[in-house]
CSV table of N, CA and C in Angstrom, one decimal:
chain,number,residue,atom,x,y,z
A,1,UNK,N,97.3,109.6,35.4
A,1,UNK,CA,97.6,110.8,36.2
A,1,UNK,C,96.4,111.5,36.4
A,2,UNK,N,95.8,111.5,37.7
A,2,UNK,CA,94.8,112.4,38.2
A,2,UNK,C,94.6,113.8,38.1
A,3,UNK,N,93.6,114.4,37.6
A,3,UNK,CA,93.7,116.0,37.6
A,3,UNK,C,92.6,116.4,38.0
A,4,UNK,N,92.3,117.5,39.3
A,4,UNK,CA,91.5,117.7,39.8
A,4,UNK,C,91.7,119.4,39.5
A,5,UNK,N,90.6,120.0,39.6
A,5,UNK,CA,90.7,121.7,39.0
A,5,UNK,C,89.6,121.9,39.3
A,6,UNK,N,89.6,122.8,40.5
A,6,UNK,CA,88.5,123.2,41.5
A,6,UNK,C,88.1,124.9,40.8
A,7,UNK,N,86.5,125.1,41.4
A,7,UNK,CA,86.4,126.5,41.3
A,7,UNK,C,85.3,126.7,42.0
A,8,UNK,N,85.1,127.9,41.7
A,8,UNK,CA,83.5,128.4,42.5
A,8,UNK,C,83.9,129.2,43.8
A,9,UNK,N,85.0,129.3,44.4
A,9,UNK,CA,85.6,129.9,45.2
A,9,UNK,C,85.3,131.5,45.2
A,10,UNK,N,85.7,132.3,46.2
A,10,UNK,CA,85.4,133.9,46.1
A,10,UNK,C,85.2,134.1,47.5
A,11,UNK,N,85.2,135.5,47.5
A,11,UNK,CA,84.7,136.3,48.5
A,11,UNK,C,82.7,136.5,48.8
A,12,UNK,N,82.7,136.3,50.1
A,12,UNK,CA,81.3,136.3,50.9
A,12,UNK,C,81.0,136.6,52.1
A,13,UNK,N,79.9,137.6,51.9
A,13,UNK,CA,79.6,138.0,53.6
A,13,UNK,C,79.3,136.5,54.9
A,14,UNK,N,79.8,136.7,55.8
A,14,UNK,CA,78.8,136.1,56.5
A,14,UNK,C,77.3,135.4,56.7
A,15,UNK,N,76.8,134.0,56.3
A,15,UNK,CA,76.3,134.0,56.3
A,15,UNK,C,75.8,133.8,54.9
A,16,UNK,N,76.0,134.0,54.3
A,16,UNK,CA,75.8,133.8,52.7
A,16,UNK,C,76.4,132.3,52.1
A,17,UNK,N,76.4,131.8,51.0
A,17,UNK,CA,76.5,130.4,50.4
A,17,UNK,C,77.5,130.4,48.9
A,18,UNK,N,78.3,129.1,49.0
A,18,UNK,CA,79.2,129.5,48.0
A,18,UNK,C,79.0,128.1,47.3
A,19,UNK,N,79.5,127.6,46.5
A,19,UNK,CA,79.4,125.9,45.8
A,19,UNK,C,80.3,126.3,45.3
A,20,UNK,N,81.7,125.2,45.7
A,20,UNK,CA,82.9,125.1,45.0
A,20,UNK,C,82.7,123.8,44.1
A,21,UNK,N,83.4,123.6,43.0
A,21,UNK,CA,83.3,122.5,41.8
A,21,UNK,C,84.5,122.2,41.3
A,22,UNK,N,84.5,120.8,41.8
A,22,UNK,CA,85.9,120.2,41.2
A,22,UNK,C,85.7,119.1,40.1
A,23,UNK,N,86.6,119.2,39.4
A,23,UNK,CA,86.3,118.4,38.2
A,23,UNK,C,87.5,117.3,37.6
A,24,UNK,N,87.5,116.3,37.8
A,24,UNK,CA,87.8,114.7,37.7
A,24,UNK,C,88.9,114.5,36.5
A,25,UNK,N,89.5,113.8,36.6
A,25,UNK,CA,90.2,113.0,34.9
A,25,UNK,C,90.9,112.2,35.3
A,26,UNK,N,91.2,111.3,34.7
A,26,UNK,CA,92.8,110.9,35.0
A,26,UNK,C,92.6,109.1,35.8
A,27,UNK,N,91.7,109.7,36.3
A,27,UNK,CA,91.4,108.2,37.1
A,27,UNK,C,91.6,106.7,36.8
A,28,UNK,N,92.2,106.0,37.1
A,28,UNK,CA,91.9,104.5,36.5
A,28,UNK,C,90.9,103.4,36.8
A,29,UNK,N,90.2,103.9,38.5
A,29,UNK,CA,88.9,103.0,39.0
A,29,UNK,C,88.1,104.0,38.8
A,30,UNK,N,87.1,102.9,38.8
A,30,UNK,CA,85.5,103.6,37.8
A,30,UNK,C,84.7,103.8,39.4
A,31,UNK,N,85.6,103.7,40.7
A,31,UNK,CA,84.8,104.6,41.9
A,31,UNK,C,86.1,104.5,43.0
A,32,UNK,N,85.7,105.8,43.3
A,32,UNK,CA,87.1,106.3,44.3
A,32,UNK,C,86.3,106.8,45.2
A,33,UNK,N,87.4,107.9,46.1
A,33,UNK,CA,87.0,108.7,47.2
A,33,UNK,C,87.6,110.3,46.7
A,34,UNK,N,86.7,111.1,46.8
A,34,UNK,CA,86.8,112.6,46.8
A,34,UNK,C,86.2,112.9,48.0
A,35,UNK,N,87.1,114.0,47.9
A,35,UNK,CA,86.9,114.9,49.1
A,35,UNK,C,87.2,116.9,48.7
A,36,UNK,N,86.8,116.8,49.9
A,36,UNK,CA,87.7,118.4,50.1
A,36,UNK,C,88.1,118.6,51.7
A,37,UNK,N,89.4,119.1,51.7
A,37,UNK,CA,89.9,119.6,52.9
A,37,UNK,C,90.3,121.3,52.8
A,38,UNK,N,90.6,121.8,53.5
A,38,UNK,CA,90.7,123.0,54.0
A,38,UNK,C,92.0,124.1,54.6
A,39,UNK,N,92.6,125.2,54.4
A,39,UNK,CA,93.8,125.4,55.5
A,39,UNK,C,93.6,126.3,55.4
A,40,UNK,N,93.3,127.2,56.4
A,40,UNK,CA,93.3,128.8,56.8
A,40,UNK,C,94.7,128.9,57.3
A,41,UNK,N,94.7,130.2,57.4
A,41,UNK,CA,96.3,131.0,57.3
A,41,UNK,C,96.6,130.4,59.0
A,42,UNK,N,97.7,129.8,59.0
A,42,UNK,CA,98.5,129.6,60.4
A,42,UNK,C,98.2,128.5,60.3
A,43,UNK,N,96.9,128.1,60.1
A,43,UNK,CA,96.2,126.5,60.4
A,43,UNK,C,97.0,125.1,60.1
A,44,UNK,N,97.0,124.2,60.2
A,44,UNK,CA,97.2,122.7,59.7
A,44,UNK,C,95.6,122.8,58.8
A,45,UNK,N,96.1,121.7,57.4
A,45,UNK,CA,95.1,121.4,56.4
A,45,UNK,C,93.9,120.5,57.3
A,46,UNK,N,92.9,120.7,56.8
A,46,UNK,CA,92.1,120.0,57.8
A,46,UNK,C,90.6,119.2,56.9
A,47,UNK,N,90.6,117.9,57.2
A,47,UNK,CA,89.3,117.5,56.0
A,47,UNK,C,88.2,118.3,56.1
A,48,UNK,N,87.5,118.1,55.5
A,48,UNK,CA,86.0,119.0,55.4
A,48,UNK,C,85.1,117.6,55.6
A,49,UNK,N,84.9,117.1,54.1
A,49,UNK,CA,84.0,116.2,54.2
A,49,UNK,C,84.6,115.1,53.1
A,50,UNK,N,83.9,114.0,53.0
A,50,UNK,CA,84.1,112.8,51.6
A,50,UNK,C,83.1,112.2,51.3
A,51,UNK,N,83.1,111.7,50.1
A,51,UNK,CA,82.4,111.0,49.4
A,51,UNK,C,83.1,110.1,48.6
A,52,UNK,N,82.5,108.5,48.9
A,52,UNK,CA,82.6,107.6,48.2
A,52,UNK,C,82.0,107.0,46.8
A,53,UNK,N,82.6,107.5,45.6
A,53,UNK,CA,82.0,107.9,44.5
A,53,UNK,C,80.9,106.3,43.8
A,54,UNK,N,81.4,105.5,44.4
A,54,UNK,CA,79.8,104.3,43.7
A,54,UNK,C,78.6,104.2,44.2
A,55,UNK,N,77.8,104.3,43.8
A,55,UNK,CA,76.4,103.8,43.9
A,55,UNK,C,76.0,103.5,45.5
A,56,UNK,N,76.9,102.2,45.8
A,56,UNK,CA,77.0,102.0,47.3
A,56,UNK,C,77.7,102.8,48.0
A,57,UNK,N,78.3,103.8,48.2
A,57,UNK,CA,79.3,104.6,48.4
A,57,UNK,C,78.0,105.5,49.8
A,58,UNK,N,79.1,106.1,50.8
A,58,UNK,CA,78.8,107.2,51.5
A,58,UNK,C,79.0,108.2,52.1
A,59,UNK,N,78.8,109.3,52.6
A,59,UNK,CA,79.5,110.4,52.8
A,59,UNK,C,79.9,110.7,54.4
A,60,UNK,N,81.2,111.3,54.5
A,60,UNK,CA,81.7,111.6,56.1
A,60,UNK,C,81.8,112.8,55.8
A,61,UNK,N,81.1,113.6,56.7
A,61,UNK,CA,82.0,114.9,57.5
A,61,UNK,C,82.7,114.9,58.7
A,62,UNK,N,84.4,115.5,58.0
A,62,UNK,CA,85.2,115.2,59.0
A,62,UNK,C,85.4,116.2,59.9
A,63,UNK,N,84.9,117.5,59.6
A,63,UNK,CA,85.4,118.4,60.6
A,63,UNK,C,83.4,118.9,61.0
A,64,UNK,N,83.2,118.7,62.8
A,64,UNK,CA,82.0,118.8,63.4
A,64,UNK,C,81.5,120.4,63.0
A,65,UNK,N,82.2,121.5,62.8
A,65,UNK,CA,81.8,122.7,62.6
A,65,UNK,C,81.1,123.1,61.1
A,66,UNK,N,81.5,121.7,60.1
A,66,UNK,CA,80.3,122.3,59.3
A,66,UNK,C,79.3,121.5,58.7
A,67,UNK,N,79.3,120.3,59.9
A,67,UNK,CA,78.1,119.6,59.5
A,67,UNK,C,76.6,120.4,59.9
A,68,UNK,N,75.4,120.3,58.9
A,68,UNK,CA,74.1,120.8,58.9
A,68,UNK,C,74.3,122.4,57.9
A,69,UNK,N,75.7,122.4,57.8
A,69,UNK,CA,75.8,124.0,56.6
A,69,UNK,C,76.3,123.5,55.7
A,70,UNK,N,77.4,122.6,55.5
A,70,UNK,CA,78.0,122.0,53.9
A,70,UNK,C,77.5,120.6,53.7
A,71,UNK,N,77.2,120.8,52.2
A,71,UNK,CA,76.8,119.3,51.8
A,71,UNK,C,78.0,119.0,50.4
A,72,UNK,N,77.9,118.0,50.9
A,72,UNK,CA,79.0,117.2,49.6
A,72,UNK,C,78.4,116.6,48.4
A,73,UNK,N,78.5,116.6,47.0
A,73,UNK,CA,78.3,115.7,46.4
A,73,UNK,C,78.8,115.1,45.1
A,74,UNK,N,78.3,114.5,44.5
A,74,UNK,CA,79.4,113.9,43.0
A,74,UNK,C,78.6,113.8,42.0
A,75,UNK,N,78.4,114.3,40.9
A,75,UNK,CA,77.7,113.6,39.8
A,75,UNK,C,78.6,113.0,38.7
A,76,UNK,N,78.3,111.6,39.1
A,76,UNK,CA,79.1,110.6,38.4
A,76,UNK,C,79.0,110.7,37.2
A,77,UNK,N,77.7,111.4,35.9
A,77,UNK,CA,78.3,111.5,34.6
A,77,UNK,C,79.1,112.6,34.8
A,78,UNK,N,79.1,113.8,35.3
A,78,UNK,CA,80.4,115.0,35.1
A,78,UNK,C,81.6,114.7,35.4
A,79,UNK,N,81.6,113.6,36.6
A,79,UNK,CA,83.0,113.6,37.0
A,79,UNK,C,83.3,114.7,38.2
A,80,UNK,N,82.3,115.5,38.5
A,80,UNK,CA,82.6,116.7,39.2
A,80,UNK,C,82.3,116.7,40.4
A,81,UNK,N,82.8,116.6,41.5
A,81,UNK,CA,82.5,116.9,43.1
A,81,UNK,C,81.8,118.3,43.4
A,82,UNK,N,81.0,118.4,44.0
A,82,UNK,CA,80.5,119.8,44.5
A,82,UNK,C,80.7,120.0,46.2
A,83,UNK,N,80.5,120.8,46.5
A,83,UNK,CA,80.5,121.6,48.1
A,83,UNK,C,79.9,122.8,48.0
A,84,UNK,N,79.0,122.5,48.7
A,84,UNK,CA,77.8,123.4,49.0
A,84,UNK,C,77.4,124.1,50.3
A,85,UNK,N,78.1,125.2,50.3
A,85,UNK,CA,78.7,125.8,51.4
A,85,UNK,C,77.2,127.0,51.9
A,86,UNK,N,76.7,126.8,53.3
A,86,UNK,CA,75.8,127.7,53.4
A,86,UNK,C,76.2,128.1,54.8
A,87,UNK,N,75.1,129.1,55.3
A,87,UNK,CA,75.3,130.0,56.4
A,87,UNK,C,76.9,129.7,56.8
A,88,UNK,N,77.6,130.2,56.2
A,88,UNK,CA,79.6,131.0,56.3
A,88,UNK,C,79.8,131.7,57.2
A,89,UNK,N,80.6,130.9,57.7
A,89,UNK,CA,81.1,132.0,59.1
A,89,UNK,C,82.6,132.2,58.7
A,90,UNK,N,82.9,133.7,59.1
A,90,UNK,CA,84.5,133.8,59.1
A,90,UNK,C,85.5,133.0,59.3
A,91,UNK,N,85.5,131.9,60.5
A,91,UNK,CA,85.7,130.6,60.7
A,91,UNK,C,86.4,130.0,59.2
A,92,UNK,N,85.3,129.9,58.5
A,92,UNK,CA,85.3,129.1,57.3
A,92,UNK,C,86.6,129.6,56.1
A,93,UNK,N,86.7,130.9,56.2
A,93,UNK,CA,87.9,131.4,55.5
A,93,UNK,C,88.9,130.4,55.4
A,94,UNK,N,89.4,130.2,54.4
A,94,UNK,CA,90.3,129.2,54.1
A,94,UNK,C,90.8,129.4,52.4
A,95,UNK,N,91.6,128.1,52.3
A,95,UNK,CA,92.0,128.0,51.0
A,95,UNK,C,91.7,126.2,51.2
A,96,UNK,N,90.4,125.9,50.2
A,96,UNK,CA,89.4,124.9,49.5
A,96,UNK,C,90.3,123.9,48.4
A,97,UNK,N,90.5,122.9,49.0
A,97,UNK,CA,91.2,122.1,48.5
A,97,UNK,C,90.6,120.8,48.2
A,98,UNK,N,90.2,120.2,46.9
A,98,UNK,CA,89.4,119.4,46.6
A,98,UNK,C,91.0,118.2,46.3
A,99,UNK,N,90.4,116.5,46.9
A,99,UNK,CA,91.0,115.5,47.1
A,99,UNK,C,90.7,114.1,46.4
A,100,UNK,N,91.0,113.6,45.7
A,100,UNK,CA,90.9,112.6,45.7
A,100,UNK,C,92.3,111.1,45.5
A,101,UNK,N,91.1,109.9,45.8
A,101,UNK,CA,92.1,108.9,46.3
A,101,UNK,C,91.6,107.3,46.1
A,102,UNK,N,91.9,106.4,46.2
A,102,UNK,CA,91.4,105.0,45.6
A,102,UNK,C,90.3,104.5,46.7
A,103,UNK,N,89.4,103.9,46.2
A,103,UNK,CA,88.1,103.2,47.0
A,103,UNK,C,88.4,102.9,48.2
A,104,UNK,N,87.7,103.3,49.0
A,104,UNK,CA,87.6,102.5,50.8
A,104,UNK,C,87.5,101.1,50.3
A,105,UNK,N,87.6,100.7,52.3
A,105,UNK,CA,87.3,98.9,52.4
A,105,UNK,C,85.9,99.0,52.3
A,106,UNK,N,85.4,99.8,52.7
A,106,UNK,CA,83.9,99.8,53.2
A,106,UNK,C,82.8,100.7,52.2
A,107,UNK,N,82.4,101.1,52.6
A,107,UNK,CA,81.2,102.4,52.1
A,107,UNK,C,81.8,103.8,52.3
A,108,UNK,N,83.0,104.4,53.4
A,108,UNK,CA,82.9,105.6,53.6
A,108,UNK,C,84.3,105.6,53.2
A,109,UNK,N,84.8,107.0,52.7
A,109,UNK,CA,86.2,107.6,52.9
A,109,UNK,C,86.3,107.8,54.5
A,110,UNK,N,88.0,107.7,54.4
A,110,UNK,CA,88.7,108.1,55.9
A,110,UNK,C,89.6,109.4,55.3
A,111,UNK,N,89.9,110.2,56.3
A,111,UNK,CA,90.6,111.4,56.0
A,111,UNK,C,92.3,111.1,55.2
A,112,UNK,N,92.5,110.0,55.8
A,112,UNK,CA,93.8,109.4,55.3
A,112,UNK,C,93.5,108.6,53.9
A,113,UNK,N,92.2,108.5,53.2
A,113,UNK,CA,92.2,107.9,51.8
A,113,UNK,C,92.5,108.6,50.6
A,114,UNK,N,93.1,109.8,50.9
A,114,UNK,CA,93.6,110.8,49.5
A,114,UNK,C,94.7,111.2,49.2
A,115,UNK,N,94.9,110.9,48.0
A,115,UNK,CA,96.6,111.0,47.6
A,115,UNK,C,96.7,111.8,46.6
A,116,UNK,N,95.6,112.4,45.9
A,116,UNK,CA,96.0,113.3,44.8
A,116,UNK,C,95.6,115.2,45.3
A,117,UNK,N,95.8,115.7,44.5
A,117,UNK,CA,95.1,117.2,45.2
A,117,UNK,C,94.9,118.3,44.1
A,118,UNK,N,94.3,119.0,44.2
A,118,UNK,CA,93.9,120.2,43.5
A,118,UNK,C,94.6,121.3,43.5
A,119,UNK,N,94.0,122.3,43.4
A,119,UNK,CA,95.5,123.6,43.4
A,119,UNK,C,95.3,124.4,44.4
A,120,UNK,N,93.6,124.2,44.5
A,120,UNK,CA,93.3,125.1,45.6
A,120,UNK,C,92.0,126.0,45.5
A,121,UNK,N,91.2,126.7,46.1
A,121,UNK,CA,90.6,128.1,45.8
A,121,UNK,C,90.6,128.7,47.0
A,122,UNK,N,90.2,129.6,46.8
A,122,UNK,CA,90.2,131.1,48.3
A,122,UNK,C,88.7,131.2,48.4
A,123,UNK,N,88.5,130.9,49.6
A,123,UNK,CA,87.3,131.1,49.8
A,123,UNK,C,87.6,132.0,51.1
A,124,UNK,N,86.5,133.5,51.0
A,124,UNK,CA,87.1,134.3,52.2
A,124,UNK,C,85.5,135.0,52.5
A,125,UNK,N,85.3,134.4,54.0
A,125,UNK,CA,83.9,134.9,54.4
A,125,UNK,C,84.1,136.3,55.3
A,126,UNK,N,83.7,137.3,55.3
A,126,UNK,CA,83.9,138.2,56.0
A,126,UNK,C,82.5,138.9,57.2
């Protein structure tokens, strides 16, 4: 049974940087796909970015508005996904949902490779 338990979340001006941290268990393959997806108020959930957690593994950003500001990453002794959130735009307000899900065919997660989920955080840029 997977358990993901996100944080780092909060309130931020514009413009300012946040790093949300999710943290792993439960897993049975020794390399998956994590992610984080997204849902502001009214919105449909929407991916952010992923990461293929082996060695060969690579990363997608799925939504174009925050490639060159969010970076994804994993440190495979913690177990922990990071998202590294900079120059924040209101836009970005949401509730931060970290994902994960069983290994691609390939090197990259697809938006449809996650089947487990987190609880959530509020991230609110003003």
């Amino acid at each position: 049974h997977v358990q993901l338990v996100e944080s780092g979340g909060g309130s931020v001006q514009a413009g300012g940087s946040l790093r949300l941290s999710c943290a792993a268990s439960g897993y049975t393959y020794s390399s998956y796909c994590m992610g984080w997806f997204r849902q502001a108020p009214g919105k449909e959930r929407e991916g952010v970015a992923g990461i293929y957690t082996s060695t060969q593994g690579g990363v997608t950003y799925f939504a174009d508005s925050v490639k060159s500001r969010f970076t994804i990453s994993h440190d495979n002794a913690k177990n922990t996904l990071y998202l590294q959130m900079d120059s924040l735009r209101p836009e970005d307000t949401a509730i931060y949902y970290c994902a994960a899900g069983p290994p691609p065919f390939g090197r990259l997660c697809g938006v449809n490779n996650f089947s487990a989920w987190g609880q959530g955080t509020q991230v609110t840029v003003s």
